[in-house]
Short mmCIF file of C-alpha atoms and ligand atoms in Angstrom, two decimals:
data_model
loop_
_atom_site.label_atom_id
_atom_site.label_comp_id
_atom_site.label_asym_id
_atom_site.label_seq_id
_atom_site.Cartn_x
_atom_site.Cartn_y
_atom_site.Cartn_z
CA MET B 8 -0.19 30.95 -14.00
CA SER B 9 0.89 27.27 -13.88
CA LYS B 10 1.94 25.59 -17.18
CA HIS B 11 1.44 22.10 -15.83
CA GLN B 12 -1.38 19.84 -16.79
CA GLU B 13 -4.61 20.00 -14.86
CA ILE B 14 -5.93 16.84 -13.09
CA GLU B 15 -8.62 16.62 -15.60
CA ALA B 16 -5.90 15.95 -18.23
CA TYR B 17 -5.34 12.56 -16.56
CA ARG B 18 -8.91 11.25 -16.86
CA GLN B 19 -7.81 8.55 -19.38
CA GLN B 20 -4.92 7.27 -17.17
CA LEU B 21 -7.13 7.21 -14.17
CA ARG B 22 -9.49 4.86 -16.08
CA GLU B 23 -6.42 2.74 -16.88
CA CYS B 24 -6.25 1.75 -13.15
CA VAL B 25 -7.73 -1.68 -13.09
CA LYS B 26 -7.77 -1.84 -9.31
CA CYS B 27 -5.65 -4.90 -9.26
CA GLY B 28 -3.91 -3.75 -6.03
CA THR B 29 -0.37 -4.71 -7.13
CA CYS B 30 0.70 -1.25 -5.81
CA ARG B 31 -0.20 -2.24 -2.34
CA ALA B 32 2.90 -4.56 -2.28
CA HIS B 33 5.31 -1.96 -3.44
CA CYS B 34 4.17 1.55 -1.78
CA PRO B 35 6.47 2.07 1.24
CA VAL B 36 3.90 4.49 2.82
CA PHE B 37 1.14 1.98 2.50
CA LYS B 38 3.35 -0.72 4.14
CA GLU B 39 3.55 1.44 7.15
CA VAL B 40 0.14 3.07 7.23
CA GLN B 41 -1.97 0.32 5.94
CA SER B 42 -4.71 2.57 4.78
CA GLU B 43 -6.22 2.19 1.31
CA ALA B 44 -6.44 6.02 0.99
CA VAL B 45 -2.58 6.39 0.78
CA VAL B 46 -1.78 3.64 -1.73
CA ALA B 47 -1.88 4.50 -5.47
CA ARG B 48 -5.18 2.57 -6.06
CA GLY B 49 -6.75 4.59 -3.22
CA LYS B 50 -5.40 7.95 -4.43
CA ILE B 51 -6.52 7.23 -8.06
CA SER B 52 -10.12 6.56 -6.65
CA LEU B 53 -10.00 9.78 -4.74
CA ALA B 54 -9.00 11.69 -7.90
CA GLN B 55 -11.74 10.07 -9.78
CA ALA B 56 -14.24 10.93 -7.09
CA LEU B 57 -13.04 14.53 -7.15
CA LEU B 58 -13.40 14.75 -10.88
CA ASP B 59 -16.94 13.25 -10.77
CA GLY B 60 -17.85 15.74 -8.01
CA LYS B 61 -18.38 13.07 -5.43
CA ILE B 62 -15.81 14.68 -2.93
CA ASP B 63 -14.57 18.12 -2.19
CA LEU B 64 -11.10 19.48 -1.77
CA ASP B 65 -11.19 19.19 2.07
CA ARG B 66 -8.51 18.64 4.76
CA HIS B 67 -8.96 14.79 4.64
CA LEU B 68 -8.22 14.77 0.98
CA LEU B 69 -5.22 17.09 1.60
CA SER B 70 -3.88 14.74 4.33
CA ASP B 71 -4.19 11.75 2.17
CA ILE B 72 -2.61 13.31 -0.85
CA SER B 73 0.25 14.62 1.23
CA GLN B 74 1.08 10.93 2.10
CA CYS B 75 3.30 10.23 -0.90
CA LEU B 76 7.01 10.16 -1.22
CA ALA B 77 6.86 10.61 -5.02
CA CYS B 78 9.20 7.52 -5.11
CA GLY B 79 7.56 6.23 -8.20
CA ARG B 80 7.51 2.56 -7.02
CA CYS B 81 3.74 2.24 -7.80
CA VAL B 82 4.35 3.47 -11.39
CA LYS B 83 7.11 1.04 -12.04
CA ASP B 84 5.23 -2.10 -10.85
CA CYS B 85 1.84 -1.09 -12.07
CA PRO B 86 0.63 -3.27 -14.96
CA ASN B 87 -0.66 -0.24 -16.76
CA GLN B 88 2.10 2.17 -15.72
CA VAL B 89 -0.75 4.56 -14.40
CA PRO B 90 1.46 7.74 -13.50
CA THR B 91 0.13 8.11 -9.95
CA ASP B 92 3.20 10.34 -8.92
CA GLU B 93 2.15 12.77 -11.64
CA ILE B 94 -1.52 12.53 -10.66
CA ILE B 95 -0.70 13.15 -7.10
CA LEU B 96 1.36 16.37 -7.90
CA ALA B 97 -1.58 17.48 -10.28
CA LEU B 98 -3.96 17.09 -7.24
CA ARG B 99 -1.52 19.05 -4.95
CA ARG B 100 -1.47 21.81 -7.46
CA ARG B 101 -5.22 21.95 -7.51
CA ILE B 102 -5.51 21.96 -3.74
CA GLY B 103 -2.79 24.60 -3.55
CA ARG B 104 -4.36 26.82 -6.00
CA GLU B 105 -7.88 26.55 -4.66
CA LYS B 106 -7.26 26.13 -0.97
CA GLY B 107 -3.91 27.86 -0.69
CA LEU B 108 -0.54 26.46 0.34
CA THR B 109 0.26 25.31 3.83
CA LEU B 110 2.30 27.67 5.90
CA PHE B 111 5.38 25.55 5.32
CA GLY B 112 4.76 25.12 1.57
CA ARG B 113 4.28 28.95 1.19
CA GLY B 114 7.36 29.67 3.28
CA VAL B 115 9.58 27.17 1.09
CA SER B 116 8.28 28.41 -2.24
CA THR B 117 8.57 32.13 -1.22
CA VAL B 118 12.17 31.70 -0.19
CA LEU B 119 13.36 29.61 -3.04
CA GLN B 120 11.92 31.97 -5.57
CA ARG B 121 13.80 34.90 -4.07
CA PRO B 122 17.64 34.41 -4.14
CA TRP B 123 18.16 37.54 -2.16
CA LEU B 124 15.98 36.26 0.55
CA MET B 125 17.73 32.93 0.54
CA ASN B 126 20.99 34.60 0.69
CA LEU B 127 19.93 36.79 3.60
CA LEU B 128 18.44 33.87 5.52
CA THR B 129 21.54 31.60 5.05
CA ARG B 130 23.70 34.60 6.23
CA LEU B 131 21.54 35.02 9.32
CA GLY B 132 21.42 31.13 9.67
CA ARG B 133 25.33 31.11 9.80
CA MET B 134 25.59 33.88 12.40
CA PHE B 135 22.86 32.61 14.73
CA SER B 136 22.69 28.84 14.23
CA TRP B 137 24.61 28.36 17.50
CA LEU B 138 21.54 29.99 19.29
CA ALA B 139 18.98 27.73 17.73
CA PHE B 140 20.86 24.51 17.07
CA ARG B 141 23.05 22.18 18.87
CA LYS B 142 25.64 19.62 17.56
CA VAL B 143 24.38 16.05 17.48
CA PRO B 144 26.58 14.23 20.05
CA GLN B 145 28.91 11.75 18.48
CA GLY B 146 27.19 12.36 15.13
CA SER B 147 27.08 14.74 12.17
CA GLY B 148 24.76 17.65 11.81
CA LEU B 149 22.61 19.81 13.93
CA ARG B 150 19.38 19.62 16.03
CA LEU B 151 17.05 22.16 17.24
CA ARG B 152 17.39 23.33 20.88
CA PHE B 153 13.86 24.50 21.08
CA PRO B 154 10.50 23.31 19.78
CA ALA B 155 9.70 24.83 16.41
CA PRO B 156 6.89 24.33 13.92
CA TYR B 157 7.69 21.75 11.12
CA ILE B 158 11.16 20.66 12.32
CA SER B 159 11.07 18.02 14.90
CA ARG B 160 13.78 18.39 17.63
CA ASP B 161 15.10 14.94 17.09
CA ARG B 162 15.73 15.65 13.45
CA THR B 163 19.33 16.08 12.21
CA ILE B 164 19.83 18.64 9.61
CA PRO B 165 23.14 19.63 7.97
CA ALA B 166 24.86 22.98 9.05
CA ILE B 167 24.87 25.97 6.55
CA ALA B 168 28.24 26.07 4.83
CA PRO B 169 30.68 29.03 5.90
CA GLN B 170 30.45 30.24 2.24
CA ALA B 171 28.00 29.26 -0.58
CA PHE B 172 29.41 27.19 -3.30
CA ARG B 173 28.56 29.58 -6.07
CA GLN B 174 29.94 32.62 -4.18
CA SER B 175 33.29 30.90 -3.76
CA HIS B 176 33.97 29.87 -7.32
CA PRO B 177 34.39 31.76 -10.60
CA GLU B 178 31.59 31.62 -13.21
CA PHE B 179 33.78 30.00 -15.74
CA ILE B 180 36.73 27.50 -15.16
CA ALA B 181 38.83 27.07 -18.30
CA GLY B 182 39.98 23.65 -19.32
CA ASP B 183 41.31 22.08 -22.34
CA PRO B 184 40.03 23.98 -25.48
CA ASP B 185 39.20 20.69 -27.14
CA LYS B 186 37.10 19.34 -24.37
CA PRO B 187 33.31 19.93 -23.69
CA LEU B 188 31.80 22.87 -22.22
CA VAL B 189 29.93 21.64 -19.08
CA THR B 190 27.29 23.66 -17.17
CA PHE B 191 27.12 22.67 -13.53
CA PHE B 192 23.66 23.14 -12.06
CA THR B 193 24.48 22.97 -8.38
CA GLY B 194 21.13 22.92 -6.84
CA CYS B 195 20.38 24.53 -3.39
CA MET B 196 21.68 22.03 -1.01
CA ILE B 197 25.14 21.65 -2.72
CA ASN B 198 25.33 25.52 -2.85
CA TYR B 199 24.31 26.36 0.62
CA MET B 200 25.02 23.27 2.73
CA LEU B 201 27.20 20.72 1.10
CA PRO B 202 29.70 22.68 -1.09
CA GLU B 203 32.26 20.00 -0.67
CA ILE B 204 30.14 17.86 -3.10
CA GLY B 205 30.34 20.56 -5.58
CA ASP B 206 34.26 20.73 -5.03
CA SER B 207 34.37 17.09 -5.77
CA VAL B 208 32.30 17.48 -9.00
CA LEU B 209 34.70 20.15 -10.19
CA ALA B 210 37.71 17.85 -9.38
CA ALA B 211 36.28 15.03 -11.41
CA LEU B 212 35.37 17.33 -14.28
CA GLN B 213 38.70 19.01 -14.13
CA SER B 214 40.66 15.62 -14.36
CA LEU B 215 38.95 15.34 -17.78
CA GLY B 216 40.08 18.76 -18.86
CA ALA B 217 36.35 19.94 -19.24
CA ASN B 218 35.57 23.70 -19.45
CA ILE B 219 33.18 24.41 -16.67
CA LEU B 220 30.46 27.12 -16.25
CA ILE B 221 28.67 27.73 -12.95
CA PRO B 222 25.99 30.26 -13.87
CA LYS B 223 25.62 32.65 -10.81
CA ASP B 224 21.92 33.40 -11.81
CA GLN B 225 20.76 29.68 -11.55
CA GLY B 226 18.20 29.05 -8.92
CA CYS B 227 16.27 26.25 -7.16
CA CYS B 228 15.23 23.45 -9.72
CA GLY B 229 11.52 24.08 -8.67
CA LEU B 230 10.87 20.38 -7.16
CA PRO B 231 10.34 21.55 -3.49
CA ALA B 232 7.71 24.14 -4.79
CA LEU B 233 6.24 21.53 -6.97
CA CYS B 234 5.89 18.98 -4.14
CA ALA B 235 4.33 21.72 -2.00
CA GLY B 236 1.54 22.24 -4.62
CA ASP B 237 2.82 25.64 -5.98
CA GLY B 238 2.73 24.91 -9.60
CA ALA B 239 2.99 28.50 -10.62
CA GLY B 240 6.06 29.03 -8.41
CA ALA B 241 7.81 26.03 -9.86
CA ALA B 242 7.13 27.22 -13.30
CA ARG B 243 8.58 30.58 -12.52
CA LEU B 244 11.74 28.97 -11.20
CA ALA B 245 11.94 26.86 -14.31
CA ASP B 246 11.61 29.98 -16.58
CA ARG B 247 14.50 31.68 -14.58
CA ASN B 248 16.76 28.53 -14.96
CA LEU B 249 15.81 28.30 -18.52
CA ASP B 250 17.23 31.77 -19.12
CA ALA B 251 20.22 31.10 -16.78
CA LEU B 252 21.22 27.85 -18.32
CA THR B 253 20.60 28.69 -22.10
CA ALA B 254 22.58 32.04 -21.98
CA HIS B 255 25.65 30.02 -22.51
CA LYS B 256 25.95 27.36 -25.27
CA ALA B 257 27.09 24.51 -23.16
CA ASP B 258 27.46 20.96 -24.61
CA VAL B 259 25.88 19.43 -21.45
CA ILE B 260 24.24 20.53 -18.20
CA ILE B 261 25.14 18.27 -15.32
CA THR B 262 23.67 17.78 -11.96
CA ALA B 263 24.95 15.98 -8.82
CA CYS B 264 21.62 15.97 -7.09
CA ALA B 265 19.15 13.24 -8.09
CA SER B 266 16.32 15.41 -7.30
CA CYS B 267 17.56 18.40 -9.28
CA HIS B 268 18.12 15.98 -12.25
CA SER B 269 14.49 15.02 -11.93
CA GLY B 270 13.48 18.85 -11.68
CA LEU B 271 15.45 19.69 -14.79
CA THR B 272 14.43 16.62 -16.90
CA LYS B 273 11.12 15.08 -16.07
CA HIS B 274 9.46 18.40 -14.59
CA PHE B 275 11.03 20.54 -17.47
CA ARG B 276 9.73 18.20 -20.05
CA SER B 277 6.04 18.95 -18.94
CA LEU B 278 6.60 22.74 -19.54
CA GLY B 279 6.84 23.17 -23.31
CA PRO B 280 9.22 22.80 -26.19
CA ASP B 281 11.93 25.22 -24.87
CA HIS B 282 12.04 23.56 -21.51
CA ALA B 283 12.02 20.17 -23.18
CA GLN B 284 14.97 21.04 -25.29
CA LEU B 285 16.95 22.07 -22.40
CA ALA B 286 16.01 18.78 -20.63
CA ASP B 287 17.58 16.90 -23.40
CA LYS B 288 20.95 18.46 -22.56
CA VAL B 289 20.84 17.52 -18.88
CA MET B 290 22.98 14.56 -17.57
CA ASP B 291 23.58 13.22 -14.12
CA ILE B 292 27.25 13.62 -13.22
CA HIS B 293 27.70 9.74 -12.95
CA GLU B 294 25.94 9.10 -16.20
CA PHE B 295 28.31 11.83 -17.79
CA LEU B 296 31.41 10.44 -16.15
CA LEU B 297 30.65 6.91 -17.53
CA GLN B 298 30.11 8.31 -20.99
CA GLN B 299 33.48 9.95 -20.85
CA GLY B 300 35.22 6.59 -19.91
CA PHE B 301 35.83 7.54 -16.42
CA VAL B 302 35.51 3.85 -15.18
CA GLU B 303 38.65 3.07 -17.31
CA LYS B 304 40.45 6.07 -15.84
CA LEU B 305 39.62 5.05 -12.18
CA GLU B 306 40.59 1.46 -12.93
CA GLN B 307 44.12 2.73 -13.72
CA LEU B 308 44.63 4.24 -10.46
CA PRO B 309 47.07 2.53 -8.05
CA ARG B 310 45.10 -0.28 -6.13
CA ARG B 311 44.86 -0.06 -2.26
CA ASN B 312 45.60 -2.91 0.00
CA ASN B 313 42.66 -2.59 2.39
CA PRO B 314 39.74 -1.02 0.50
CA GLN B 315 36.91 0.27 2.72
CA PRO B 316 33.53 -1.70 2.60
CA VAL B 317 31.11 0.81 1.09
CA ALA B 318 27.28 0.28 0.56
CA TYR B 319 25.37 2.30 -2.13
CA HIS B 320 21.92 3.68 -1.57
CA VAL B 321 19.95 4.27 -4.77
CA PRO B 322 18.18 7.67 -4.77
CA CYS B 323 14.49 7.22 -6.08
CA HIS B 324 14.99 9.96 -8.53
CA LEU B 325 17.88 8.15 -10.24
CA ARG B 326 15.93 4.86 -10.24
CA GLN B 327 13.08 6.62 -11.77
CA ALA B 328 15.39 7.98 -14.48
CA GLY B 329 16.87 4.53 -15.28
CA LEU B 330 20.28 5.61 -13.88
CA LYS B 331 20.43 3.58 -10.69
CA GLU B 332 23.50 1.61 -11.71
CA ALA B 333 25.86 4.54 -12.92
CA PRO B 334 27.01 5.53 -9.35
CA ARG B 335 27.43 1.93 -8.52
CA GLN B 336 29.66 1.45 -11.57
CA LEU B 337 31.98 4.28 -10.51
CA LEU B 338 32.14 3.16 -6.82
CA ALA B 339 33.08 -0.40 -8.03
CA ALA B 340 36.03 0.96 -10.02
CA LEU B 341 37.58 3.09 -7.12
CA PRO B 342 40.79 1.75 -5.55
CA SER B 343 39.70 2.57 -2.06
CA VAL B 344 36.37 0.89 -2.27
CA ARG B 345 35.05 -2.72 -1.64
CA LEU B 346 31.46 -2.47 -2.78
CA VAL B 347 29.23 -4.42 -0.49
CA GLU B 348 25.59 -5.29 -0.99
CA MET B 349 23.03 -3.76 1.22
CA LYS B 350 19.40 -5.06 1.80
CA ASN B 351 16.79 -2.54 0.78
CA ALA B 352 19.45 -0.71 -1.23
CA ASP B 353 16.85 0.90 -3.65
CA SER B 354 14.02 1.47 -1.12
CA CYS B 355 13.19 5.15 -0.44
CA CYS B 356 15.10 6.77 2.37
CA GLY B 357 11.92 8.35 3.69
CA LEU B 358 12.67 12.07 2.75
CA GLY B 359 10.16 12.47 -0.18
CA GLY B 360 10.54 16.41 -0.16
CA THR B 361 7.70 17.83 1.98
CA PHE B 362 6.57 14.31 3.00
CA SER B 363 9.21 14.06 5.84
CA VAL B 364 8.11 17.55 7.16
CA TYR B 365 4.46 16.62 7.31
CA HIS B 366 4.88 12.97 8.26
CA TYR B 367 8.13 12.76 10.21
CA ASP B 368 7.05 9.68 12.12
CA ILE B 369 6.57 7.59 9.00
CA SER B 370 9.59 9.02 7.57
CA LYS B 371 11.64 7.78 10.70
CA LYS B 372 10.05 4.17 10.36
CA LEU B 373 11.16 4.13 6.67
CA GLY B 374 14.62 5.26 7.83
CA ALA B 375 14.76 2.48 10.37
CA LEU B 376 14.25 0.00 7.74
CA LYS B 377 17.08 1.54 5.74
CA ALA B 378 19.21 1.42 8.98
CA GLU B 379 18.51 -2.43 9.26
CA GLY B 380 20.07 -2.88 5.81
CA ILE B 381 23.14 -0.65 6.71
CA ARG B 382 23.63 -2.48 10.03
CA ASP B 383 23.40 -5.97 8.38
CA SER B 384 25.86 -5.05 5.69
CA GLU B 385 29.58 -4.80 6.44
CA ALA B 386 29.70 -1.20 5.14
CA GLU B 387 31.67 1.54 6.98
CA VAL B 388 30.44 4.18 4.58
CA VAL B 389 27.15 4.54 2.74
CA ALA B 390 27.54 6.39 -0.55
CA THR B 391 24.72 7.85 -2.48
CA ALA B 392 23.97 10.32 -5.31
CA CYS B 393 21.66 12.87 -3.81
CA PRO B 394 22.27 15.53 -1.10
CA GLY B 395 18.71 15.05 0.19
CA CYS B 396 19.31 11.32 0.68
CA ILE B 397 22.44 12.20 2.48
CA MET B 398 20.53 14.37 4.92
CA GLN B 399 17.99 11.75 5.51
CA LEU B 400 20.43 8.92 5.85
CA GLN B 401 22.52 10.94 8.40
CA ASP B 402 19.32 11.46 10.43
CA THR B 403 18.62 7.68 10.28
CA LEU B 404 22.04 6.71 11.40
CA ASN B 405 21.88 9.11 14.23
CA HIS B 406 18.45 7.72 15.29
CA ALA B 407 19.88 4.17 15.07
CA GLY B 408 23.10 5.02 16.94
CA LEU B 409 25.14 3.55 14.00
CA PRO B 410 28.71 4.93 13.30
CA GLN B 411 28.77 4.66 9.60
CA GLN B 412 29.54 7.82 7.51
CA VAL B 413 27.39 8.91 4.62
CA CYS B 414 28.81 10.71 1.61
CA HIS B 415 28.24 11.50 -1.91
CA VAL B 416 29.84 9.09 -4.47
CA LEU B 417 31.76 12.01 -6.10
CA GLU B 418 33.44 12.73 -2.74
CA MET B 419 34.79 9.28 -2.88
CA VAL B 420 35.79 9.62 -6.48
CA ALA B 421 37.41 13.03 -5.82
CA ALA B 422 39.41 11.54 -2.74
CA ASP B 423 40.85 8.75 -4.75
CA LEU B 424 41.76 11.03 -7.54
CA LYS B 425 43.54 13.23 -5.07
CA ASN B 426 45.26 10.19 -3.36
CA ALA B 427 46.63 9.26 -6.79
CA GLU B 428 48.33 12.81 -7.47
CA PRO B 429 52.09 12.83 -7.09
CA GLN B 430 53.00 14.16 -3.61
S1 SF4 F 508 -1.08 -1.38 -9.60
FE1 SF4 F 508 -1.67 0.10 -11.20
S2 SF4 F 508 -3.62 -0.78 -12.05
FE2 SF4 F 508 -3.16 -1.91 -10.11
S3 SF4 F 508 -4.36 -0.79 -8.57
FE3 SF4 F 508 -2.39 0.04 -8.53
S4 SF4 F 508 -2.41 1.89 -9.78
FE4 SF4 F 508 -4.28 0.62 -10.32
S1 SF4 F 509 4.86 7.40 -5.44
FE1 SF4 F 509 5.70 6.02 -3.89
S2 SF4 F 509 4.74 6.73 -1.86
FE2 SF4 F 509 3.53 7.68 -3.59
S3 SF4 F 509 1.90 6.34 -3.88
FE3 SF4 F 509 3.49 5.67 -5.28
S4 SF4 F 509 4.60 4.09 -4.18
FE4 SF4 F 509 3.34 5.17 -2.60
#
């Protein structure tokens, strides 16, 4: 049973939409599709019509409601701050419950709720990926060799790592007894695909002397299940994480994935007092490092003669949490980095969870806008703070034929810390 609010609970907020149309100027999907049904105002009208019994949960509604990146731009710029992103998720949950999940949504939710199945599939993926995937020529990542449902053949995805991050690290790494006890919530992408980001997080935390916990029984943050419309599945994952993360009395729970941060904060706060209490302990790694005076530490590192031009892409989930400047502040303090500005730095990369699976053509168009900004900047590297954005930006760069590298801000931090070590 889902603990989330039903769409009926949003009646008052739905009424607060004054139909001004401001959201039309800000919604990235509307700018591409130009259909009233996909902009916040249109979706709010659809939700009202559904509650008034004027329309049914049919495939047209499903298609319109699936066309949302959950980027939150419409909420930020709405004069009444109507929470359209939450309303859309409530509609997806209603559709999922009454009409069933899509095949893809069911698959994702089933796998993420069963760690043994996830481990088995990643093991099989490691063994047989050469059969199903080929390396992107002159680029990073893999592409399918054969047509398959839901993954386009021209889409780049990262390879599965030789070993999962949580399997290759102890559950507890002792630091200075006087320093905080930090729980690291890795999220799925860092654990299975990009463990080097996890290593970089550890390097930064260890340089502070922190005591680090990496609970083995943590799982997916639940956001993919929530985006797919499986409220009950997302709530079950949240309960499991609540147990795993509260079993140890950590001072702080850190994330290095903007989406996991949203899953453990905004989503958790909607699930009751225990979950909300845990959400209060969650911090994005960049925010935590700033709080610990890390900028001053980085500024003391020996300066480099030819710092590399680096642009910063703002993940939507950090922007929504009011944390978009924290990664930029760390980057600006790095000796190897010359921060350059990029047009559209805080526009959505086009991933949007399940959005890019169902609407890859629109997703690619949004990526192309991003590529324009990257091309016009002097950047050699695009740094960001979310593994999902890294995957999408790499796909975008490959489509645009651009040579820039994409990485996590913490990878740049860890590299500079290492370079400053005595040889
Ligand atoms: S900006 Fe807000 S109030 Fe105006 S139409 Fe969009 S959702 Fe409604
Ligand atoms: S959350 Fe983003 S994509 Fe969805 S309706 Fe709002 S602005 Fe458009």
